[in-house]
Coordinates of C-alpha atoms in Angstrom, one line a residue:
M22 CA 89.0 13.7 -35.7
A23 CA 87.5 11.2 -38.1
T24 CA 87.9 8.4 -35.6
T25 CA 86.2 10.5 -32.9
I26 CA 83.3 11.4 -35.1
Q27 CA 82.7 7.9 -36.3
S28 CA 82.8 6.6 -32.8
D29 CA 80.3 9.2 -31.6
I30 CA 78.0 8.3 -34.6
R31 CA 78.1 4.7 -33.5
S32 CA 77.2 5.7 -29.9
A33 CA 74.3 7.8 -31.2
L34 CA 73.2 4.9 -33.3
H35 CA 73.2 2.5 -30.4
V36 CA 71.2 5.0 -28.3
A37 CA 68.6 5.4 -31.1
T38 CA 68.4 1.6 -31.7
S39 CA 68.1 0.6 -28.0
T40 CA 65.5 3.3 -27.4
I41 CA 63.3 2.3 -30.3
L42 CA 63.6 -1.4 -29.7
S43 CA 62.9 -1.0 -26.0
R44 CA 59.7 0.9 -26.8
G45 CA 58.7 -1.5 -29.5
G46 CA 56.0 -0.6 -31.9
G47 CA 55.3 -1.4 -35.5
G48 CA 54.3 0.7 -38.4
G49 CA 56.6 3.4 -37.4
G50 CA 54.4 4.9 -34.8
G51 CA 55.2 3.3 -31.5
T52 CA 52.5 4.1 -28.9
R53 CA 50.0 6.4 -30.5
R54 CA 47.6 8.7 -28.7
A55 CA 44.0 9.0 -30.0
V56 CA 43.8 12.3 -31.7
A57 CA 40.8 13.6 -33.5
V58 CA 41.5 14.1 -37.2
C59 CA 40.2 17.4 -38.4
S60 CA 37.9 17.2 -41.4
F61 CA 38.7 19.3 -44.4
P62 CA 37.8 18.8 -48.0
I63 CA 40.4 18.5 -50.8
R64 CA 39.1 19.8 -54.1
R65 CA 40.3 18.8 -57.5
T66 CA 41.1 21.6 -59.9
K67 CA 40.2 21.5 -63.6
S68 CA 43.3 19.5 -64.3
S69 CA 42.8 15.9 -63.2
L70 CA 46.6 15.8 -62.5
R71 CA 46.4 18.3 -59.6
L72 CA 45.0 18.3 -56.1
R73 CA 44.3 21.5 -54.1
A74 CA 44.3 21.1 -50.4
F75 CA 44.3 22.6 -46.9
F76 CA 43.7 26.3 -47.4
S77 CA 43.9 28.6 -44.4
S78 CA 41.7 31.5 -43.6
S79 CA 44.4 33.9 -45.0
S80 CA 43.4 32.7 -48.5
S81 CA 40.5 34.8 -49.8
S82 CA 40.1 33.7 -53.4
S83 CA 36.5 33.0 -54.2
N84 CA 37.5 30.2 -56.4
D85 CA 39.3 28.2 -53.7
A86 CA 38.0 26.4 -50.6
V87 CA 38.8 28.5 -47.6
L88 CA 39.5 26.8 -44.4
K89 CA 40.2 27.9 -40.8
S90 CA 43.8 27.8 -39.7
Q91 CA 43.1 25.0 -37.2
E92 CA 41.9 22.8 -40.0
K93 CA 45.4 22.5 -41.5
P94 CA 47.8 19.9 -40.1
P95 CA 49.2 21.7 -37.0
I96 CA 52.8 21.4 -38.0
C97 CA 52.2 23.5 -41.1
T98 CA 52.7 27.2 -40.5
A99 CA 52.2 28.3 -44.1
D100 CA 49.2 30.2 -45.3
E101 CA 48.2 27.3 -47.5
L102 CA 49.2 23.7 -48.0
H103 CA 48.9 22.2 -51.5
Y104 CA 49.5 18.7 -52.8
V105 CA 50.8 17.9 -56.2
P106 CA 50.8 14.3 -57.5
V107 CA 53.9 12.7 -59.2
S108 CA 52.6 11.0 -62.3
S109 CA 54.9 7.9 -62.1
S110 CA 54.2 7.1 -58.4
D111 CA 51.6 7.4 -55.7
W112 CA 53.5 10.2 -53.9
K113 CA 51.7 13.5 -53.3
L114 CA 54.3 16.2 -52.7
A115 CA 53.5 18.9 -50.1
L116 CA 53.9 22.5 -51.2
W117 CA 53.8 25.1 -48.4
R118 CA 52.5 28.4 -49.8
Y119 CA 53.1 31.9 -48.3
R120 CA 51.0 34.5 -49.9
P121 CA 52.7 37.8 -50.8
S122 CA 52.1 40.7 -48.5
P123 CA 49.7 43.2 -50.0
Q124 CA 51.9 46.0 -48.7
A125 CA 54.9 44.8 -50.6
P126 CA 55.7 45.8 -54.2
P127 CA 54.1 43.3 -56.7
R128 CA 56.5 40.7 -58.2
N129 CA 56.5 39.1 -61.6
H130 CA 57.6 35.6 -60.6
P131 CA 56.7 33.2 -57.9
L132 CA 59.5 31.8 -55.7
L133 CA 60.2 28.1 -55.1
L134 CA 62.3 27.0 -52.1
L135 CA 64.1 23.6 -52.0
S136 CA 65.5 22.1 -48.9
G137 CA 68.5 19.9 -48.1
V138 CA 68.9 16.1 -48.1
G139 CA 66.7 14.5 -45.5
T140 CA 65.0 17.8 -44.4
N141 CA 61.6 19.3 -44.7
A142 CA 60.0 22.8 -44.9
I143 CA 60.5 23.7 -41.2
G144 CA 64.1 24.8 -41.8
Y145 CA 62.7 27.7 -43.9
D146 CA 60.1 28.7 -41.2
L147 CA 61.5 28.1 -37.7
S148 CA 59.7 30.9 -36.1
P149 CA 57.9 34.2 -37.0
E150 CA 61.1 36.1 -36.1
S151 CA 63.4 33.6 -38.0
S152 CA 61.4 32.6 -41.1
F153 CA 63.1 32.8 -44.5
A154 CA 59.7 32.0 -46.2
R155 CA 57.8 34.7 -44.3
Y156 CA 60.5 37.3 -45.0
M157 CA 60.4 36.6 -48.8
S158 CA 56.6 36.7 -48.8
G159 CA 56.8 40.0 -46.9
Q160 CA 59.0 41.3 -49.8
G161 CA 56.1 40.5 -52.2
F162 CA 57.1 37.1 -53.5
D163 CA 54.5 34.4 -53.8
T164 CA 56.6 31.9 -51.9
W165 CA 56.4 28.1 -52.0
I166 CA 58.4 25.4 -50.2
L167 CA 58.6 22.0 -51.8
E168 CA 58.8 18.9 -49.7
V169 CA 60.1 16.1 -51.9
R170 CA 58.9 12.5 -51.5
G171 CA 59.7 11.1 -48.1
A172 CA 60.1 14.5 -46.5
G173 CA 57.8 16.4 -44.1
L174 CA 54.1 16.3 -45.0
S175 CA 54.5 14.6 -48.4
V176 CA 52.5 11.5 -48.3
Q177 CA 51.4 8.5 -50.3
G178 CA 47.7 8.0 -51.1
S179 CA 45.3 7.5 -53.9
N180 CA 42.4 9.6 -52.8
A181 CA 41.6 12.7 -50.7
K182 CA 40.7 10.8 -47.6
E183 CA 44.0 8.9 -47.5
I184 CA 46.0 12.1 -48.2
K185 CA 44.4 14.1 -45.4
Q186 CA 44.6 11.3 -42.9
S187 CA 48.3 10.7 -43.7
A188 CA 49.0 14.5 -43.5
N189 CA 47.5 14.7 -40.0
E190 CA 49.3 11.6 -38.9
R191 CA 52.7 12.9 -40.2
S192 CA 52.0 16.2 -38.4
R193 CA 51.4 14.5 -35.1
Q194 CA 54.5 12.4 -35.5
M195 CA 56.7 15.4 -36.1
E196 CA 55.2 17.3 -33.2
A197 CA 55.6 14.2 -30.9
A198 CA 59.3 14.2 -31.5
S199 CA 59.7 17.7 -30.1
K200 CA 57.4 17.0 -27.2
S201 CA 59.2 13.9 -26.2
M202 CA 62.3 16.0 -25.6
T203 CA 60.8 17.2 -22.3
N204 CA 59.7 13.7 -21.3
S205 CA 62.6 11.5 -22.2
A206 CA 66.4 11.6 -22.0
F207 CA 66.7 10.2 -25.5
P208 CA 63.8 11.4 -27.7
V209 CA 63.1 9.6 -31.0
E210 CA 61.2 10.4 -34.2
P211 CA 58.2 8.1 -34.4
Q212 CA 58.1 7.9 -38.2
S213 CA 61.6 6.4 -38.3
T214 CA 61.0 3.5 -35.9
N215 CA 61.1 0.8 -38.6
S216 CA 64.0 2.4 -40.3
T217 CA 66.3 2.1 -37.3
I218 CA 65.6 -1.7 -37.0
A219 CA 67.6 -2.1 -40.2
F220 CA 70.7 -0.9 -38.5
A221 CA 70.2 -3.2 -35.5
E222 CA 69.4 -6.2 -37.6
S223 CA 72.8 -8.0 -37.4
E224 CA 73.3 -7.3 -33.7
T225 CA 69.7 -8.2 -32.9
F226 CA 70.1 -11.5 -34.7
A227 CA 73.3 -12.2 -32.9
V228 CA 71.7 -11.5 -29.5
K229 CA 68.7 -13.8 -30.4
E230 CA 71.1 -16.5 -31.5
K231 CA 73.1 -16.3 -28.3
E232 CA 70.0 -16.4 -26.1
S233 CA 68.7 -19.4 -28.0
E234 CA 71.9 -21.3 -27.7
T235 CA 72.0 -20.9 -23.9
M236 CA 68.4 -22.0 -23.3
T237 CA 67.8 -25.1 -21.2
V238 CA 66.1 -28.1 -22.9
K239 CA 63.0 -29.1 -21.0
G240 CA 60.6 -32.0 -21.5
D241 CA 60.2 -33.9 -24.7
T242 CA 61.8 -31.7 -27.3
T243 CA 61.1 -34.1 -30.1
G244 CA 57.4 -33.2 -29.8
M245 CA 58.2 -29.7 -30.9
A246 CA 58.3 -30.9 -34.5
T247 CA 54.5 -31.3 -34.4
V248 CA 54.1 -27.5 -34.1
W249 CA 56.3 -26.9 -37.1
D250 CA 53.9 -25.3 -39.7
E251 CA 55.8 -26.3 -42.9
S252 CA 53.2 -24.8 -45.2
R253 CA 53.4 -21.4 -43.5
L254 CA 57.2 -21.4 -43.5
V255 CA 57.5 -22.5 -47.1
M256 CA 55.1 -19.8 -48.1
K257 CA 57.1 -17.2 -46.2
L258 CA 60.5 -18.3 -47.4
T259 CA 59.3 -18.5 -51.0
E260 CA 57.7 -15.1 -50.8
T261 CA 61.0 -13.7 -49.5
F262 CA 63.0 -15.2 -52.4
M263 CA 60.3 -14.1 -54.9
R264 CA 60.4 -10.5 -53.7
L265 CA 64.2 -10.6 -53.7
S266 CA 64.2 -11.6 -57.4
E267 CA 61.2 -9.5 -58.6
R268 CA 61.3 -6.3 -56.6
L269 CA 65.1 -5.7 -56.1
S270 CA 66.3 -6.4 -59.7
G271 CA 66.6 -2.7 -60.4
F272 CA 67.4 -1.4 -56.9
L273 CA 71.1 -0.7 -57.4
S274 CA 72.6 -2.8 -60.2
E275 CA 72.4 -6.3 -61.7
G276 CA 73.8 -8.8 -59.2
Q277 CA 72.8 -6.9 -56.1
S278 CA 70.0 -9.3 -55.4
K279 CA 72.7 -12.0 -55.2
I280 CA 74.6 -10.0 -52.5
M281 CA 71.3 -9.6 -50.6
S282 CA 70.4 -13.3 -50.8
A283 CA 73.9 -14.3 -49.9
K284 CA 73.5 -12.3 -46.7
L285 CA 70.3 -14.2 -45.8
F286 CA 72.0 -17.6 -46.7
D287 CA 74.9 -16.8 -44.4
Q288 CA 72.5 -16.1 -41.5
I289 CA 70.8 -19.4 -42.1
S290 CA 74.1 -21.2 -42.4
R291 CA 75.0 -20.0 -38.9
L292 CA 71.9 -21.9 -37.7
L293 CA 72.9 -25.1 -39.4
V294 CA 76.0 -25.9 -37.4
D295 CA 75.7 -29.7 -38.1
S296 CA 78.1 -30.5 -41.0
Q297 CA 75.7 -32.9 -42.7
L298 CA 72.9 -30.4 -42.7
S299 CA 75.2 -27.6 -43.8
G300 CA 76.4 -29.6 -46.8
R301 CA 72.8 -30.3 -48.0
F302 CA 71.9 -26.6 -47.5
N303 CA 74.9 -25.4 -49.5
D304 CA 73.7 -27.4 -52.5
I305 CA 70.3 -25.8 -52.3
R306 CA 71.8 -22.3 -51.8
D307 CA 73.8 -22.5 -55.0
K308 CA 70.7 -23.4 -57.0
L309 CA 68.7 -20.6 -55.4
L310 CA 71.4 -18.1 -56.1
G311 CA 71.3 -19.0 -59.8
L312 CA 67.5 -18.7 -59.9
L313 CA 67.5 -15.3 -58.2
E314 CA 69.7 -13.9 -61.0
T315 CA 67.1 -14.9 -63.6
R316 CA 63.8 -13.0 -64.3
Q317 CA 60.7 -14.6 -62.8
N318 CA 58.4 -16.9 -64.7
S319 CA 56.1 -19.7 -63.6
S320 CA 58.7 -22.4 -64.1
I321 CA 61.3 -20.6 -62.0
A322 CA 58.7 -19.8 -59.3
S323 CA 57.9 -23.5 -59.1
Q324 CA 61.6 -24.3 -58.6
I325 CA 62.0 -21.7 -55.9
R326 CA 59.0 -23.1 -54.0
D327 CA 60.5 -26.6 -54.3
L328 CA 63.9 -25.4 -53.0
S329 CA 62.2 -23.5 -50.2
Q330 CA 60.4 -26.7 -49.2
R331 CA 63.7 -28.5 -49.1
I332 CA 65.3 -25.9 -46.9
V333 CA 62.3 -26.2 -44.5
N334 CA 62.7 -29.9 -44.4
I335 CA 66.4 -29.6 -43.5
I336 CA 65.5 -27.3 -40.6
D337 CA 62.8 -29.7 -39.6
E338 CA 65.3 -32.6 -39.5
G339 CA 67.7 -30.5 -37.5
Q340 CA 65.0 -29.7 -35.0
I341 CA 64.0 -33.4 -34.5
S342 CA 67.6 -34.4 -33.9
V343 CA 67.5 -32.1 -30.8
S344 CA 71.3 -31.6 -30.6
P345 CA 71.8 -28.8 -28.1
P346 CA 73.2 -26.3 -30.6
L347 CA 70.1 -26.7 -32.7
F348 CA 67.5 -26.4 -30.0
D349 CA 64.8 -23.9 -30.9
L350 CA 66.1 -23.9 -34.4
Q351 CA 62.6 -23.4 -35.9
E352 CA 61.9 -20.3 -34.0
R353 CA 65.3 -18.8 -34.8
F354 CA 64.7 -19.7 -38.5
V355 CA 61.4 -17.9 -38.5
S356 CA 62.9 -14.9 -36.8
T357 CA 65.7 -14.7 -39.4
I358 CA 63.2 -14.7 -42.3
E359 CA 61.0 -12.1 -40.6
D360 CA 64.0 -9.8 -39.9
F361 CA 65.1 -10.2 -43.5
Q362 CA 61.7 -9.4 -44.8
K363 CA 61.6 -6.2 -42.7
Q364 CA 64.8 -5.2 -44.5
L365 CA 63.3 -5.9 -47.9
D366 CA 60.2 -3.8 -46.9
L367 CA 62.5 -0.9 -46.1
I368 CA 64.3 -1.2 -49.4
V369 CA 61.1 -1.3 -51.4
K370 CA 59.5 1.5 -49.4
Y371 CA 62.5 3.9 -49.7
D372 CA 63.2 3.1 -53.3
W373 CA 64.3 6.5 -54.8
D374 CA 67.4 8.4 -55.5
F375 CA 68.6 12.0 -56.4
D376 CA 67.5 11.6 -60.0
H377 CA 63.9 10.9 -58.9
Y378 CA 63.9 14.3 -57.3
L379 CA 65.5 15.9 -60.3
E380 CA 63.4 14.2 -63.0
E381 CA 60.0 13.9 -61.3
D382 CA 59.5 15.9 -58.1
V383 CA 61.0 19.3 -59.0
P384 CA 59.4 19.4 -62.5
A385 CA 56.0 18.5 -60.9
A386 CA 56.5 21.4 -58.4
I387 CA 57.6 23.9 -61.2
E388 CA 54.6 23.0 -63.3
Y389 CA 52.1 23.3 -60.4
V390 CA 53.6 26.6 -59.0
T391 CA 53.6 28.4 -62.4
A392 CA 50.1 27.2 -63.1
E393 CA 48.9 28.6 -59.8
S394 CA 50.8 31.9 -59.8
K395 CA 50.5 32.4 -63.6
P396 CA 53.7 34.4 -64.3
K397 CA 53.5 36.0 -67.8
D398 CA 56.6 34.3 -69.1
G399 CA 55.9 31.0 -67.4
K400 CA 59.1 31.2 -65.3
L401 CA 59.8 31.3 -61.6
L402 CA 62.6 32.2 -59.2
A403 CA 64.2 29.4 -57.1
I404 CA 66.3 29.1 -54.0
G405 CA 68.0 25.9 -52.8
H406 CA 69.8 25.1 -49.6
S407 CA 72.4 22.3 -49.6
M408 CA 70.9 19.5 -51.7
G409 CA 68.2 21.9 -52.8
G410 CA 70.9 24.0 -54.5
I411 CA 72.4 20.9 -56.0
L412 CA 69.0 20.2 -57.5
L413 CA 69.0 23.6 -59.0
Y414 CA 72.5 23.3 -60.5
S415 CA 71.6 19.8 -61.8
T416 CA 68.4 21.1 -63.4
L417 CA 70.3 23.8 -65.3
S418 CA 72.9 21.2 -66.4
R419 CA 70.4 18.6 -67.5
C420 CA 68.3 21.2 -69.4
A421 CA 71.4 22.6 -71.1
F422 CA 72.5 19.0 -72.0
E423 CA 69.0 18.2 -73.5
G424 CA 68.4 21.6 -75.0
R425 CA 65.4 22.5 -72.9
D426 CA 64.4 25.6 -71.0
S427 CA 64.9 25.3 -67.3
R428 CA 62.0 27.8 -66.7
F429 CA 64.1 29.6 -64.1
A430 CA 64.3 33.4 -64.2
A431 CA 67.1 33.3 -61.7
I432 CA 68.3 31.0 -58.9
V433 CA 70.1 31.3 -55.5
T434 CA 72.1 28.4 -54.0
L435 CA 73.0 28.3 -50.3
A436 CA 75.9 26.1 -49.3
S437 CA 75.7 23.9 -52.4
S438 CA 78.2 22.3 -54.8
L439 CA 78.3 19.7 -57.6
D440 CA 81.9 18.7 -56.7
Y441 CA 83.3 18.3 -53.1
T442 CA 86.6 16.7 -54.0
S443 CA 88.6 19.9 -53.4
S444 CA 87.2 20.5 -49.9
K445 CA 87.5 18.8 -46.5
S446 CA 83.7 18.4 -46.1
S447 CA 82.7 16.7 -42.9
L448 CA 79.9 15.1 -45.0
K449 CA 82.4 12.5 -46.1
L450 CA 82.5 11.2 -42.5
L451 CA 78.8 11.2 -42.1
L452 CA 77.9 9.4 -45.3
P453 CA 77.7 5.8 -44.1
L454 CA 77.9 4.1 -47.4
A455 CA 81.0 3.4 -49.5
D456 CA 79.6 0.9 -52.0
P457 CA 76.2 -0.5 -53.2
A458 CA 76.6 -3.7 -51.1
Q459 CA 76.5 -1.7 -47.9
A460 CA 73.1 -0.2 -49.0
L461 CA 71.7 -3.7 -48.7
S462 CA 72.8 -3.9 -45.1
V463 CA 71.7 -0.4 -44.3
P464 CA 68.8 0.4 -46.7
V465 CA 67.9 3.6 -45.0
V466 CA 69.5 6.2 -42.7
P467 CA 67.0 7.4 -40.0
L468 CA 68.7 10.8 -39.7
G469 CA 65.8 12.3 -37.7
T470 CA 66.0 9.5 -35.1
L471 CA 69.7 9.6 -34.8
L472 CA 69.9 13.4 -34.4
A473 CA 67.0 13.4 -31.9
A474 CA 68.7 10.7 -29.9
A475 CA 72.0 12.5 -30.1
Y476 CA 70.6 15.9 -29.2
P477 CA 70.8 15.5 -25.3
L478 CA 74.4 14.3 -25.7
S479 CA 75.3 17.5 -27.7
S480 CA 73.3 20.1 -25.7
R481 CA 73.8 18.9 -22.1
P482 CA 76.9 18.1 -20.0
P483 CA 79.2 16.3 -20.6
Y484 CA 78.5 17.3 -24.3
V485 CA 79.7 14.0 -25.8
L486 CA 78.4 14.9 -29.2
S487 CA 78.9 18.7 -29.0
W488 CA 80.6 18.7 -32.4
L489 CA 77.3 17.9 -34.0
N490 CA 76.0 21.4 -33.2
N491 CA 79.0 23.0 -35.0
L492 CA 77.9 21.1 -38.2
I493 CA 74.5 22.8 -38.0
S494 CA 75.2 26.2 -36.6
A495 CA 78.2 28.3 -35.6
E496 CA 78.6 29.4 -32.0
D497 CA 75.9 31.9 -30.8
M498 CA 74.4 32.1 -34.3
M499 CA 71.1 30.3 -33.6
H500 CA 68.8 30.6 -30.6
P501 CA 68.9 27.4 -28.5
E502 CA 65.2 26.8 -28.9
L503 CA 65.3 27.2 -32.7
L504 CA 68.3 24.9 -32.8
K505 CA 66.3 22.4 -30.8
K506 CA 63.3 22.7 -33.1
L507 CA 65.6 22.3 -36.2
V508 CA 67.2 19.1 -34.9
L509 CA 64.0 17.5 -33.7
N510 CA 61.6 18.5 -36.4
N511 CA 63.5 19.2 -39.6
F512 CA 65.2 15.9 -40.4
C513 CA 63.7 12.8 -42.0
T514 CA 64.7 9.3 -43.0
I515 CA 67.1 9.0 -46.1
P516 CA 67.2 6.1 -48.5
A517 CA 70.6 4.5 -49.0
K518 CA 69.9 4.7 -52.7
L519 CA 69.8 8.5 -52.5
L520 CA 73.0 8.7 -50.5
L521 CA 74.8 6.4 -52.9
Q522 CA 74.2 8.7 -55.7
L523 CA 75.2 11.8 -53.7
T524 CA 78.5 10.1 -52.8
T525 CA 79.6 10.6 -56.4
A526 CA 80.0 14.3 -55.6
F527 CA 83.0 13.3 -53.5
R528 CA 84.7 11.5 -56.4
E529 CA 86.5 12.7 -59.5
G530 CA 84.1 14.2 -62.0
G531 CA 81.6 15.3 -59.4
L532 CA 77.9 14.4 -59.0
C533 CA 76.7 12.0 -61.7
D534 CA 73.3 10.7 -62.8
R535 CA 72.2 7.3 -61.6
S536 CA 73.8 5.6 -64.7
G537 CA 77.2 7.2 -64.0
T538 CA 77.5 8.5 -67.5
L539 CA 76.4 12.1 -67.1
S540 CA 78.4 14.4 -64.9
Y541 CA 76.2 17.4 -63.9
K542 CA 79.1 19.8 -63.6
D543 CA 80.0 19.2 -67.3
H544 CA 77.1 21.1 -68.6
V545 CA 76.3 23.7 -65.9
H546 CA 78.2 26.4 -67.8
K547 CA 76.0 26.2 -70.8
G548 CA 72.9 27.8 -69.3
N549 CA 71.9 31.4 -69.4
V550 CA 70.2 31.7 -65.9
P551 CA 71.6 34.3 -63.4
I552 CA 73.0 32.6 -60.3
L553 CA 73.7 33.9 -56.8
A554 CA 75.9 31.4 -54.9
L555 CA 76.3 31.9 -51.1
A556 CA 78.6 30.2 -48.7
G557 CA 79.3 30.3 -44.9
D558 CA 82.8 30.8 -43.7
Q559 CA 82.6 28.0 -41.1
D560 CA 80.4 25.6 -43.0
L561 CA 81.9 22.2 -42.3
I562 CA 79.5 20.3 -44.5
C563 CA 79.8 22.5 -47.7
P564 CA 82.9 24.7 -47.1
P565 CA 83.5 27.8 -49.2
E566 CA 86.1 26.0 -51.4
A567 CA 83.4 23.5 -52.4
V568 CA 81.0 26.2 -53.3
E569 CA 83.7 28.0 -55.3
A570 CA 84.6 24.9 -57.2
T571 CA 81.1 25.0 -58.8
V572 CA 81.1 28.7 -59.2
K573 CA 84.2 28.6 -61.3
L574 CA 82.5 26.4 -63.8
I575 CA 79.8 29.1 -64.6
P576 CA 80.5 32.1 -66.9
E577 CA 81.4 35.2 -64.8
Q578 CA 78.6 37.3 -66.3
L579 CA 76.0 34.9 -64.9
V580 CA 77.2 34.2 -61.4
T581 CA 77.6 36.2 -58.2
Y582 CA 79.5 34.6 -55.4
K583 CA 79.6 35.7 -51.7
V584 CA 80.9 34.2 -48.5
F585 CA 79.2 35.3 -45.2
G586 CA 81.3 35.5 -42.1
E587 CA 84.2 37.6 -40.8
P588 CA 87.6 36.5 -39.4
G589 CA 86.7 38.0 -36.0
G590 CA 83.1 36.8 -36.2
P591 CA 80.3 36.4 -36.6
H592 CA 80.6 33.1 -38.4
Y593 CA 78.2 31.1 -40.5
A594 CA 77.8 27.3 -40.5
H595 CA 75.6 25.2 -42.7
Y596 CA 72.1 26.3 -41.5
D597 CA 73.0 29.9 -40.5
L598 CA 72.5 31.2 -44.0
V599 CA 68.8 30.1 -43.6
G600 CA 68.0 30.4 -39.9
G601 CA 70.9 32.1 -38.1
R602 CA 70.2 35.1 -35.9
L603 CA 71.9 37.5 -38.4
A604 CA 70.4 36.0 -41.5
V605 CA 67.5 38.5 -41.4
E606 CA 69.9 41.4 -41.4
Q607 CA 72.6 40.2 -43.7
V608 CA 71.6 37.2 -45.9
Y609 CA 68.0 37.8 -46.6
P610 CA 68.5 41.4 -47.9
C611 CA 71.3 40.2 -50.2
I612 CA 69.1 37.6 -51.7
T613 CA 66.1 40.0 -52.1
Q614 CA 68.3 42.5 -53.9
F615 CA 69.5 39.8 -56.3
L616 CA 66.0 38.4 -57.0
T617 CA 64.5 41.9 -57.4
Q618 CA 67.2 42.7 -60.0
H619 CA 66.2 39.6 -62.1
D620 CA 62.5 39.6 -61.5
S621 CA 61.7 41.4 -64.8
A622 CA 58.7 40.1 -66.7

């Protein structure tokens, strides 16, 4: 089974890679259509730390800007879309708000929903008939969905204009992925284009190298040296080494920059097949590796520039010699540096882990939601699916460890656990990273692109990847159109750094903080917050035994545990607890009853 799944993943990866590379396109957008950007103001509240944005016509507060529904980003189906800044970064987190129904009983606490790893708000609002968020707002809860950094409509920007432009662009990209299903055999998610290139880097380089080696030498090749722009290449090579030393020093651990630079040097070494050139390059390589492990200063920067110049000179000499294996060496050298820089760009762009969500994103959302909803006791209710539930457990644990109030009145976790070691979770097979070194070769996982590319292979004959559907939903539990929407619109690109931390949940001791010194399951029993933990009987990603492993750590008087699904059916897989056809009848009422019980002021 493991071999089959891994083989199928590789097949899907090749489909995604070849599709994206064949379409080309930079900046993650591919070919873009000209779409008019709707103009809508974003007003600052009294607090300079908050931004209010994108209100629909359903919001009637005289103190808020009220906008028509068509003025919101089209992909957002909430009543309102708010943005909350993260103080330590330029991220603006999207909060989808669903106003409570006036016909429902009034509630004392707002409700915050957290999604799984690499997913956005759409999973909680697939359609009017299958919307967890709409159901809860219909029960009277002021319901909010948080999209953490990198997910959904969360954007980076320093002002209102940048935020609204980015939000509309993200919305168009997400919608384009779904539309492309009807126009292409292998649809891809536009925002993940650059991400997938990282996967293809080694193979693309090999292809370029092979093509270059088989080229026919024409004319006076010695004249090619005259077009060799040494100053440009020295600058590019130096910049690459500088960024490697400066920007990646804290990416994973000390010494990782050496692994990264060693990879680049190995690629360059393959270009220098002449033994004399190789020997000279190896001397320079050893010196550069030593410098890259040292913090930057003006003296070291000067040495790196000097060594970069010497590498360029070596390449230049090899070009002039015009031995057949070295023909077109300059162009291949430039291509190697550019490909490497793309990889560095991805690492820098997707530079966050689980603890960033835990320490920055979730607290920012809690602060914002409670300030907007104004519960008397300053608390809120929270529901987390998959990683969202892991975030809730970890928040309780971290707060108990530090002696702080979590500000939760009660929480519900759906298919979540802090320790997967006792289960046979299929997530083990899907996590592509085993050690930090691999994260430097695969800095991001374009999950949205991969699933979109794999979808035709799982939903149409000969159903090569049909097993993927079982990971998401059990048989006959989700309408085909909703499953399609979930696959094409709900998933995003995931940083390797995030996955690396999550892999600790599959090791002895369970999920740990980024330093590896704090195990979140060690303190989860110290809290006093009521918990409802739900599992699906056929959940292959987070099986019931994994959920139960965390439940057993919590005092019995605080936790309620329930598994949905019957021996003879119906069955529940990972997303059926949120969007399955029976969730409205079975899961949602169970959650509502629990939250109502603990919604006292």
